[in-house]
Short mmCIF file of C-alpha atoms and ligand atoms in Angstrom, two decimals:
data_model
loop_
_atom_site.label_atom_id
_atom_site.label_comp_id
_atom_site.label_asym_id
_atom_site.label_seq_id
_atom_site.Cartn_x
_atom_site.Cartn_y
_atom_site.Cartn_z
CA MET A 1 12.83 46.20 -4.72
CA ALA A 2 10.70 46.03 -1.56
CA SER A 3 8.03 48.59 -0.69
CA PRO A 4 9.10 51.76 1.17
CA GLU A 5 7.53 50.39 4.37
CA ILE A 6 9.55 47.19 4.21
CA GLU A 7 12.70 49.16 3.33
CA ALA A 8 12.07 51.41 6.35
CA LEU A 9 11.70 48.39 8.64
CA THR A 10 14.89 46.84 7.24
CA GLY A 11 16.72 50.14 7.71
CA ALA A 12 15.55 50.45 11.32
CA LEU A 13 16.60 46.87 12.17
CA ALA A 14 19.97 47.34 10.43
CA LYS A 15 20.79 50.07 12.98
CA LEU A 16 20.52 47.64 15.92
CA PRO A 17 23.81 46.55 17.55
CA GLY A 18 25.02 43.27 16.08
CA LEU A 19 22.84 43.53 13.00
CA GLY A 20 23.88 44.82 9.60
CA PRO A 21 21.88 45.25 6.37
CA ARG A 22 22.18 41.55 5.45
CA SER A 23 20.95 40.15 8.76
CA ALA A 24 18.28 42.87 8.96
CA ARG A 25 16.94 41.76 5.58
CA ARG A 26 16.89 38.13 6.74
CA ALA A 27 15.05 39.13 9.92
CA VAL A 28 12.47 41.08 7.92
CA LEU A 29 11.88 38.17 5.55
CA TYR A 30 11.40 35.89 8.55
CA LEU A 31 8.91 38.31 10.14
CA LEU A 32 6.93 38.61 6.89
CA LYS A 33 6.75 34.83 6.54
CA LYS A 34 5.86 34.20 10.21
CA ARG A 35 3.31 36.94 10.66
CA GLU A 36 1.32 35.25 13.44
CA THR A 37 4.09 33.53 15.36
CA ALA A 38 6.86 36.15 15.05
CA LEU A 39 5.65 39.51 13.73
CA GLU A 40 2.53 39.94 15.89
CA PRO A 41 4.17 38.88 19.20
CA LEU A 42 7.15 41.15 18.47
CA LEU A 43 4.82 44.04 17.75
CA THR A 44 2.94 43.49 21.01
CA ALA A 45 6.15 43.17 23.02
CA LEU A 46 7.66 46.32 21.51
CA ALA A 47 4.50 48.35 22.10
CA GLU A 48 4.22 47.18 25.72
CA VAL A 49 7.84 47.95 26.52
CA ALA A 50 7.70 51.31 24.74
CA GLU A 51 4.58 52.27 26.67
CA ARG A 52 5.74 51.09 30.11
CA LEU A 53 9.46 51.86 29.93
CA GLU A 54 10.76 53.44 33.16
CA THR A 55 14.12 54.32 34.66
CA CYS A 56 14.32 53.19 38.29
CA THR A 57 14.69 56.32 40.43
CA THR A 58 16.60 54.29 43.03
CA CYS A 59 19.23 52.45 41.01
CA GLY A 60 19.00 53.69 37.39
CA ASN A 61 18.02 50.30 35.96
CA VAL A 62 15.62 50.29 33.02
CA ASP A 63 12.47 48.28 33.62
CA THR A 64 8.69 48.53 33.24
CA THR A 65 8.24 49.43 36.92
CA ASP A 66 9.73 52.03 39.27
CA PRO A 67 11.24 50.82 41.60
CA CYS A 68 12.60 48.18 39.26
CA GLY A 69 12.19 44.43 39.80
CA ILE A 70 15.58 44.14 41.49
CA CYS A 71 15.05 47.06 43.93
CA ALA A 72 11.56 45.79 44.76
CA ASP A 73 12.68 42.18 45.34
CA PRO A 74 12.67 41.49 49.13
CA ARG A 75 14.88 38.41 48.64
CA ARG A 76 17.75 40.64 47.53
CA ASP A 77 20.42 41.40 50.13
CA ALA A 78 19.90 45.10 50.86
CA ARG A 79 23.27 45.26 52.67
CA ALA A 80 25.33 44.72 49.50
CA LEU A 81 25.44 47.28 46.71
CA CYS A 82 27.15 46.78 43.35
CA VAL A 83 28.08 49.89 41.35
CA VAL A 84 28.20 49.60 37.55
CA GLU A 85 28.72 52.02 34.66
CA GLU A 86 25.79 51.07 32.45
CA VAL A 87 22.48 49.19 32.57
CA ALA A 88 24.05 46.58 30.25
CA ASP A 89 26.63 45.83 32.98
CA LEU A 90 23.88 45.44 35.58
CA TRP A 91 22.06 43.00 33.32
CA ALA A 92 25.27 41.05 32.63
CA LEU A 93 25.99 40.65 36.36
CA ASP A 94 22.38 39.87 37.14
CA ARG A 95 22.25 37.19 34.43
CA SER A 96 25.21 35.49 36.14
CA ARG A 97 23.09 35.28 39.35
CA LEU A 98 26.32 35.60 41.37
CA PHE A 99 25.56 38.83 43.16
CA PRO A 100 22.75 38.62 45.70
CA GLY A 101 22.52 42.34 46.46
CA ARG A 102 21.25 45.42 44.72
CA PHE A 103 22.79 47.67 42.08
CA HIS A 104 23.55 51.29 41.29
CA VAL A 105 24.00 52.45 37.68
CA LEU A 106 26.29 55.47 37.26
CA GLY A 107 25.23 56.13 33.67
CA GLY A 108 28.81 56.20 32.36
CA ARG A 109 32.32 56.86 33.65
CA LEU A 110 34.44 59.91 34.29
CA SER A 111 36.25 61.05 31.17
CA ALA A 112 38.37 64.15 30.79
CA LEU A 113 38.52 63.48 27.06
CA GLU A 114 34.73 63.35 26.62
CA GLY A 115 34.07 66.00 29.25
CA VAL A 116 32.18 63.65 31.61
CA ARG A 117 32.33 65.15 35.12
CA PRO A 118 31.15 63.70 38.47
CA GLU A 119 27.95 65.77 38.31
CA ASP A 120 27.11 64.14 34.96
CA LEU A 121 26.92 60.72 36.62
CA ALA A 122 24.61 59.31 39.32
CA ILE A 123 27.30 59.76 41.99
CA ASP A 124 25.46 62.08 44.40
CA THR A 125 22.55 59.63 44.50
CA LEU A 126 25.02 56.80 45.17
CA VAL A 127 26.60 58.70 48.07
CA ALA A 128 23.11 59.48 49.39
CA ARG A 129 22.12 55.77 49.25
CA ILE A 130 25.24 54.79 51.19
CA GLY A 131 24.81 57.72 53.60
CA ALA A 132 21.27 56.59 54.39
CA GLY A 133 22.81 53.52 56.07
CA GLY A 134 21.95 49.83 56.02
CA ILE A 135 24.69 48.98 53.52
CA ASP A 136 27.71 46.91 54.62
CA GLU A 137 29.55 46.41 51.35
CA VAL A 138 29.92 48.44 48.18
CA VAL A 139 31.35 46.52 45.21
CA LEU A 140 32.76 48.68 42.43
CA ALA A 141 32.17 46.67 39.24
CA LEU A 142 33.54 49.18 36.76
CA ASN A 143 35.19 48.40 33.45
CA ALA A 144 38.90 47.54 33.54
CA THR A 145 39.65 50.58 31.41
CA LEU A 146 41.67 53.64 32.38
CA GLU A 147 38.46 55.68 32.72
CA GLY A 148 36.69 52.94 34.66
CA GLN A 149 39.55 52.80 37.15
CA THR A 150 39.77 56.60 37.40
CA THR A 151 36.08 56.54 38.26
CA ALA A 152 36.69 53.80 40.87
CA HIS A 153 39.35 55.88 42.60
CA TYR A 154 37.13 58.95 42.59
CA LEU A 155 34.27 56.92 44.10
CA ALA A 156 36.61 55.46 46.73
CA GLU A 157 37.45 58.99 47.90
CA ARG A 158 33.78 59.92 48.08
CA ILE A 159 32.80 56.74 49.93
CA GLU A 160 35.72 56.35 52.39
CA ARG A 161 34.02 58.38 55.14
CA PHE A 162 31.22 55.81 55.41
CA PRO A 163 31.51 52.63 57.52
CA VAL A 164 31.23 50.23 54.56
CA ARG A 165 33.57 47.61 53.13
CA LEU A 166 34.64 48.89 49.72
CA THR A 167 35.68 46.24 47.19
CA GLN A 168 36.21 46.10 43.48
CA LEU A 169 36.24 43.34 40.90
CA ALA A 170 39.62 41.61 40.59
CA HIS A 171 41.56 42.32 37.45
CA GLY A 172 41.04 38.91 35.99
CA LEU A 173 39.08 41.05 33.58
CA PRO A 174 40.86 41.61 30.30
CA VAL A 175 42.59 44.99 30.15
CA GLY A 176 40.49 47.32 28.04
CA GLY A 177 37.59 44.87 28.37
CA GLU A 178 33.95 45.76 28.99
CA LEU A 179 31.74 43.77 31.37
CA ASP A 180 28.89 43.43 28.93
CA TYR A 181 31.02 41.33 26.55
CA LEU A 182 32.45 38.86 29.07
CA ASP A 183 31.48 35.24 29.38
CA GLU A 184 29.94 34.20 32.69
CA GLY A 185 33.00 32.20 33.76
CA THR A 186 35.28 35.24 33.59
CA LEU A 187 32.66 37.36 35.34
CA ALA A 188 32.23 34.74 38.06
CA GLN A 189 35.97 34.56 38.70
CA ALA A 190 36.31 38.34 38.82
CA LEU A 191 33.39 38.69 41.23
CA ARG A 192 34.68 35.90 43.52
CA ALA A 193 38.16 37.44 43.61
CA ARG A 194 36.97 40.95 44.44
CA ARG A 195 39.24 42.68 46.94
CA PRO A 196 39.34 45.81 49.06
CA LEU A 197 40.23 48.97 47.20
CA ALA A 198 43.69 50.10 48.34
ZN1 ZN B 1 16.14 49.74 40.77
#
């Protein structure tokens, strides 16, 4: 039986997505064995992120600066804006390096079942960003779920009065699939085949 401190660490790690009690225990054993090369750097990294964590007031990304690295990057195409449900979707698309523009994180999707209304999402700030001008294309990169598509149609109604090209990812995405779990090939194909929202 490990000490209460080690049990607490194992318990905390076991709650992380993708880890269960077995892999958490293996991770803890590894950290205890590699104190200088694994435990100390992890501790430093966690403390730094925890201390400097910020939500970008422009796009909703999570970073250690506000505006975030993407919003502050002058090489990004400011005329193209990609709308996603969650930060994880932004990171997935950004990892693919296929989209040269900036992002907007809604913070979820409309859901009658879960009582998520337009005012619960970052929709007013999205409309304000588009209304401020300088954007030519808005890409709706929402999940290919019923709620994701309901959200897309709602956004289309809100955005149609602006002179922007409105597109959405093609449905090469698996039905019921979530962006965060897709391989880069599928993501690339879906982004390339994006089309105007009817
Ligand atoms: Zn940002």
